[in-house]
PDB file of C-alpha atoms in Angstrom:
ATOM      1  CA  UNK A   2       0.000   0.000   0.000  1.00 93.00           C
ATOM      2  CA  UNK A   3       1.438   3.341  -1.099  1.00 95.00           C
ATOM      3  CA  UNK A   4      -0.227   6.527   0.090  1.00 96.00           C
ATOM      4  CA  UNK A   5      -0.505   8.939  -2.840  1.00 97.00           C
ATOM      5  CA  UNK A   6      -3.072  11.417  -1.487  1.00 96.00           C
ATOM      6  CA  UNK A   7      -4.599  12.328   1.852  1.00 95.00           C
ATOM      7  CA  UNK A   8      -7.164   9.546   1.712  1.00 96.00           C
ATOM      8  CA  UNK A   9      -5.942   7.449  -1.214  1.00 98.00           C
ATOM      9  CA  UNK A  10      -3.620   4.463  -1.228  1.00 98.00           C
ATOM     10  CA  UNK A  11      -2.749   2.343  -4.268  1.00 98.00           C
ATOM     11  CA  UNK A  12      -1.586  -1.253  -4.384  1.00 97.00           C
ATOM     12  CA  UNK A  13      -1.040  -4.202  -6.678  1.00 96.00           C
ATOM     13  CA  UNK A  14      -3.600  -7.029  -6.930  1.00 96.00           C
ATOM     14  CA  UNK A  15      -5.281  -7.656  -3.584  1.00 97.00           C
ATOM     15  CA  UNK A  16      -5.952 -10.993  -1.928  1.00 96.00           C
ATOM     16  CA  UNK A  17      -8.578 -11.600   0.753  1.00 97.00           C
ATOM     17  CA  UNK A  18      -5.812 -11.261   3.350  1.00 97.00           C
ATOM     18  CA  UNK A  19      -4.727  -7.925   1.872  1.00 97.00           C
ATOM     19  CA  UNK A  20      -8.290  -6.624   2.158  1.00 98.00           C
ATOM     20  CA  UNK A  21      -8.465  -7.641   5.831  1.00 97.00           C
ATOM     21  CA  UNK A  22      -5.037  -6.049   6.461  1.00 97.00           C
ATOM     22  CA  UNK A  23      -6.187  -2.826   4.768  1.00 97.00           C
ATOM     23  CA  UNK A  24      -9.247  -2.694   7.034  1.00 98.00           C
ATOM     24  CA  UNK A  25      -6.991  -3.182  10.073  1.00 97.00           C
ATOM     25  CA  UNK A  26      -4.973  -0.166   8.867  1.00 96.00           C
ATOM     26  CA  UNK A  27      -8.100   2.025   8.697  1.00 98.00           C
ATOM     27  CA  UNK A  28      -9.138   1.692   5.051  1.00 98.00           C
ATOM     28  CA  UNK A  29     -12.917   2.033   4.647  1.00 98.00           C
ATOM     29  CA  UNK A  30     -13.325   1.275   0.934  1.00 98.00           C
ATOM     30  CA  UNK A  31     -11.684  -0.632  -1.921  1.00 98.00           C
ATOM     31  CA  UNK A  32     -11.655   0.441  -5.581  1.00 98.00           C
ATOM     32  CA  UNK A  33     -10.726  -2.366  -7.988  1.00 98.00           C
ATOM     33  CA  UNK A  34      -9.454  -1.051 -11.336  1.00 98.00           C
ATOM     34  CA  UNK A  35      -8.513  -4.441 -12.737  1.00 97.00           C
ATOM     35  CA  UNK A  36     -10.667  -6.306 -15.246  1.00 97.00           C
ATOM     36  CA  UNK A  37     -11.391  -9.905 -14.289  1.00 97.00           C
ATOM     37  CA  UNK A  38      -9.293 -12.560 -15.983  1.00 95.00           C
ATOM     38  CA  UNK A  39      -6.137 -10.563 -16.744  1.00 95.00           C
ATOM     39  CA  UNK A  40      -3.995 -13.410 -15.449  1.00 94.00           C
ATOM     40  CA  UNK A  41      -4.531 -16.953 -14.140  1.00 94.00           C
ATOM     41  CA  UNK A  42      -5.294 -17.197 -10.435  1.00 92.00           C
ATOM     42  CA  UNK A  43      -6.319 -13.558 -10.088  1.00 95.00           C
ATOM     43  CA  UNK A  44      -9.210 -13.159  -7.599  1.00 96.00           C
ATOM     44  CA  UNK A  45     -12.362 -11.961  -9.345  1.00 97.00           C
ATOM     45  CA  UNK A  46     -14.043  -8.676  -8.503  1.00 97.00           C
ATOM     46  CA  UNK A  47     -16.990 -10.675  -7.132  1.00 98.00           C
ATOM     47  CA  UNK A  48     -14.714 -12.730  -4.863  1.00 97.00           C
ATOM     48  CA  UNK A  49     -12.862  -9.702  -3.475  1.00 98.00           C
ATOM     49  CA  UNK A  50     -16.090  -7.708  -3.321  1.00 98.00           C
ATOM     50  CA  UNK A  51     -17.636 -10.402  -1.116  1.00 98.00           C
ATOM     51  CA  UNK A  52     -14.616 -10.258   1.211  1.00 98.00           C
ATOM     52  CA  UNK A  53     -14.838  -6.445   1.378  1.00 98.00           C
ATOM     53  CA  UNK A  54     -18.573  -6.536   2.140  1.00 97.00           C
ATOM     54  CA  UNK A  55     -18.013  -9.201   4.822  1.00 98.00           C
ATOM     55  CA  UNK A  56     -15.458  -6.828   6.373  1.00 97.00           C
ATOM     56  CA  UNK A  57     -17.973  -3.920   6.180  1.00 98.00           C
ATOM     57  CA  UNK A  58     -15.890  -2.100   3.567  1.00 98.00           C
ATOM     58  CA  UNK A  59     -17.176  -0.231   0.544  1.00 97.00           C
ATOM     59  CA  UNK A  60     -16.259  -1.896  -2.760  1.00 98.00           C
ATOM     60  CA  UNK A  61     -16.325  -0.414  -6.261  1.00 98.00           C
ATOM     61  CA  UNK A  62     -15.208  -2.185  -9.443  1.00 98.00           C
ATOM     62  CA  UNK A  63     -14.120   0.208 -12.206  1.00 98.00           C
ATOM     63  CA  UNK A  64     -12.240  -2.064 -14.617  1.00 98.00           C
ATOM     64  CA  UNK A  65      -9.647  -0.383 -16.812  1.00 97.00           C
ATOM     65  CA  UNK A  66      -7.897  -2.078 -19.712  1.00 94.00           C
ATOM     66  CA  UNK A  67      -4.336  -0.685 -19.929  1.00 87.00           C
ATOM     67  CA  UNK A  68      -4.214   2.192 -22.398  1.00 87.00           C
ATOM     68  CA  UNK A  69      -8.012   2.427 -22.675  1.00 93.00           C
ATOM     69  CA  UNK A  70      -9.070   4.919 -20.015  1.00 95.00           C
ATOM     70  CA  UNK A  71     -12.252   6.901 -20.564  1.00 95.00           C
ATOM     71  CA  UNK A  72     -13.312  10.059 -18.759  1.00 96.00           C
ATOM     72  CA  UNK A  73     -16.298   8.145 -17.372  1.00 97.00           C
ATOM     73  CA  UNK A  74     -13.913   5.839 -15.524  1.00 98.00           C
ATOM     74  CA  UNK A  75     -12.017   8.861 -14.154  1.00 98.00           C
ATOM     75  CA  UNK A  76     -15.273  10.412 -12.904  1.00 98.00           C
ATOM     76  CA  UNK A  77     -16.479   7.095 -11.400  1.00 98.00           C
ATOM     77  CA  UNK A  78     -13.133   6.811  -9.577  1.00 98.00           C
ATOM     78  CA  UNK A  79     -13.477  10.370  -8.237  1.00 98.00           C
ATOM     79  CA  UNK A  80     -17.041   9.655  -7.099  1.00 98.00           C
ATOM     80  CA  UNK A  81     -16.057   6.478  -5.246  1.00 98.00           C
ATOM     81  CA  UNK A  82     -13.172   8.316  -3.565  1.00 97.00           C
ATOM     82  CA  UNK A  83     -15.326  11.317  -2.620  1.00 97.00           C
ATOM     83  CA  UNK A  84     -18.135   9.162  -1.210  1.00 97.00           C
ATOM     84  CA  UNK A  85     -15.834   7.154   1.060  1.00 97.00           C
ATOM     85  CA  UNK A  86     -15.869   8.310   4.660  1.00 97.00           C
ATOM     86  CA  UNK A  87     -12.162   7.679   5.197  1.00 98.00           C
ATOM     87  CA  UNK A  88      -9.103   6.177   3.504  1.00 98.00           C
ATOM     88  CA  UNK A  89      -9.561   4.291   0.220  1.00 98.00           C
ATOM     89  CA  UNK A  90      -7.322   1.581  -1.233  1.00 98.00           C
ATOM     90  CA  UNK A  91      -7.404   1.425  -5.040  1.00 98.00           C
ATOM     91  CA  UNK A  92      -5.694  -1.410  -6.869  1.00 98.00           C
ATOM     92  CA  UNK A  93      -4.964  -2.941 -10.238  1.00 96.00           C
ATOM     93  CA  UNK A  94      -2.072  -5.227 -11.203  1.00 95.00           C
ATOM     94  CA  UNK A  95       0.648  -2.784 -10.059  1.00 94.00           C
ATOM     95  CA  UNK A  96      -1.209   0.300  -8.786  1.00 96.00           C
ATOM     96  CA  UNK A  97      -0.351   2.377 -11.863  1.00 96.00           C
ATOM     97  CA  UNK A  98      -3.818   2.357 -13.465  1.00 97.00           C
ATOM     98  CA  UNK A  99      -5.399   3.395 -10.170  1.00 98.00           C
ATOM     99  CA  UNK A 100      -2.914   6.260  -9.732  1.00 98.00           C
ATOM    100  CA  UNK A 101      -3.436   7.237 -13.394  1.00 98.00           C
ATOM    101  CA  UNK A 102      -7.195   7.590 -12.872  1.00 98.00           C
ATOM    102  CA  UNK A 103      -6.530   9.739  -9.814  1.00 98.00           C
ATOM    103  CA  UNK A 104      -4.038  12.136 -11.443  1.00 98.00           C
ATOM    104  CA  UNK A 105      -6.107  12.557 -14.615  1.00 98.00           C
ATOM    105  CA  UNK A 106      -9.022  13.631 -12.427  1.00 98.00           C
ATOM    106  CA  UNK A 107      -6.819  15.988 -10.442  1.00 98.00           C
ATOM    107  CA  UNK A 108      -5.578  17.663 -13.654  1.00 98.00           C
ATOM    108  CA  UNK A 109      -9.058  17.839 -15.216  1.00 97.00           C
ATOM    109  CA  UNK A 110     -10.367  19.538 -12.074  1.00 97.00           C
ATOM    110  CA  UNK A 111      -7.425  21.960 -11.776  1.00 97.00           C
ATOM    111  CA  UNK A 112      -5.919  20.592  -8.552  1.00 97.00           C
ATOM    112  CA  UNK A 113      -2.727  19.442 -10.311  1.00 98.00           C
ATOM    113  CA  UNK A 114      -0.863  20.708 -13.355  1.00 97.00           C
ATOM    114  CA  UNK A 115      -0.017  18.305 -16.156  1.00 97.00           C
ATOM    115  CA  UNK A 116       3.676  19.132 -15.722  1.00 97.00           C
ATOM    116  CA  UNK A 117       3.479  17.877 -12.114  1.00 98.00           C
ATOM    117  CA  UNK A 118       2.207  14.397 -12.992  1.00 98.00           C
ATOM    118  CA  UNK A 119       5.534  12.682 -13.795  1.00 98.00           C
ATOM    119  CA  UNK A 120       7.221  13.938 -10.617  1.00 97.00           C
ATOM    120  CA  UNK A 121       4.173  12.996  -8.548  1.00 97.00           C
ATOM    121  CA  UNK A 122       4.365   9.471  -9.937  1.00 97.00           C
ATOM    122  CA  UNK A 123       8.109   9.216  -9.412  1.00 96.00           C
ATOM    123  CA  UNK A 124       7.708  10.191  -5.754  1.00 94.00           C
ATOM    124  CA  UNK A 125       5.399   7.182  -5.378  1.00 92.00           C
ATOM    125  CA  UNK A 126       7.575   4.877  -7.503  1.00 94.00           C
ATOM    126  CA  UNK A 127       5.009   4.812 -10.331  1.00 95.00           C
ATOM    127  CA  UNK A 128       5.354   5.611 -14.039  1.00 96.00           C
ATOM    128  CA  UNK A 129       2.473   7.967 -14.797  1.00 97.00           C
ATOM    129  CA  UNK A 130       3.602   8.868 -18.318  1.00 97.00           C
ATOM    130  CA  UNK A 131       0.401   7.207 -19.568  1.00 96.00           C
ATOM    131  CA  UNK A 132      -1.625   9.858 -17.736  1.00 97.00           C
ATOM    132  CA  UNK A 133       0.301  12.621 -19.504  1.00 97.00           C
ATOM    133  CA  UNK A 134      -0.261  10.885 -22.865  1.00 97.00           C
ATOM    134  CA  UNK A 135      -3.984  10.626 -22.088  1.00 97.00           C
ATOM    135  CA  UNK A 136      -4.177  14.304 -21.154  1.00 97.00           C
ATOM    136  CA  UNK A 137      -2.296  15.286 -24.330  1.00 97.00           C
ATOM    137  CA  UNK A 138      -4.580  13.111 -26.482  1.00 96.00           C
ATOM    138  CA  UNK A 139      -7.674  14.685 -24.884  1.00 94.00           C
ATOM    139  CA  UNK A 140      -6.534  18.273 -25.336  1.00 89.00           C
ATOM    140  CA  UNK A 141      -5.397  19.076 -21.788  1.00 91.00           C
TER     141      UNK A 141
END
């Protein structure tokens, strides 16, 4: 779990144990940005969602195929983050897609400049060049 914003953490693929550990650390909601079936043995959104619900955590599945982010996914991510009453853990395979959704939203809403994205990612050990490419391609 890497904290990238006041109430946002990102992580690689979560297991049931990871979800329980996140709750123990104060996380109140999970956002899953990984499509089901990306790799063998990956827990499904339904499986991890059931664990989250059993642990009284919020759970939102916003699947993102690498390189195919839409603004609707960015807005859904922002909504899930805003509606959570406490820290949120977003995950995909590595955490990069989740962080990408976050920074695109921050730039679209004027809370971050596009030229800050790469450094922001580097400080978290994430390559967010895809977010800059997305912003360039969408006229931002």
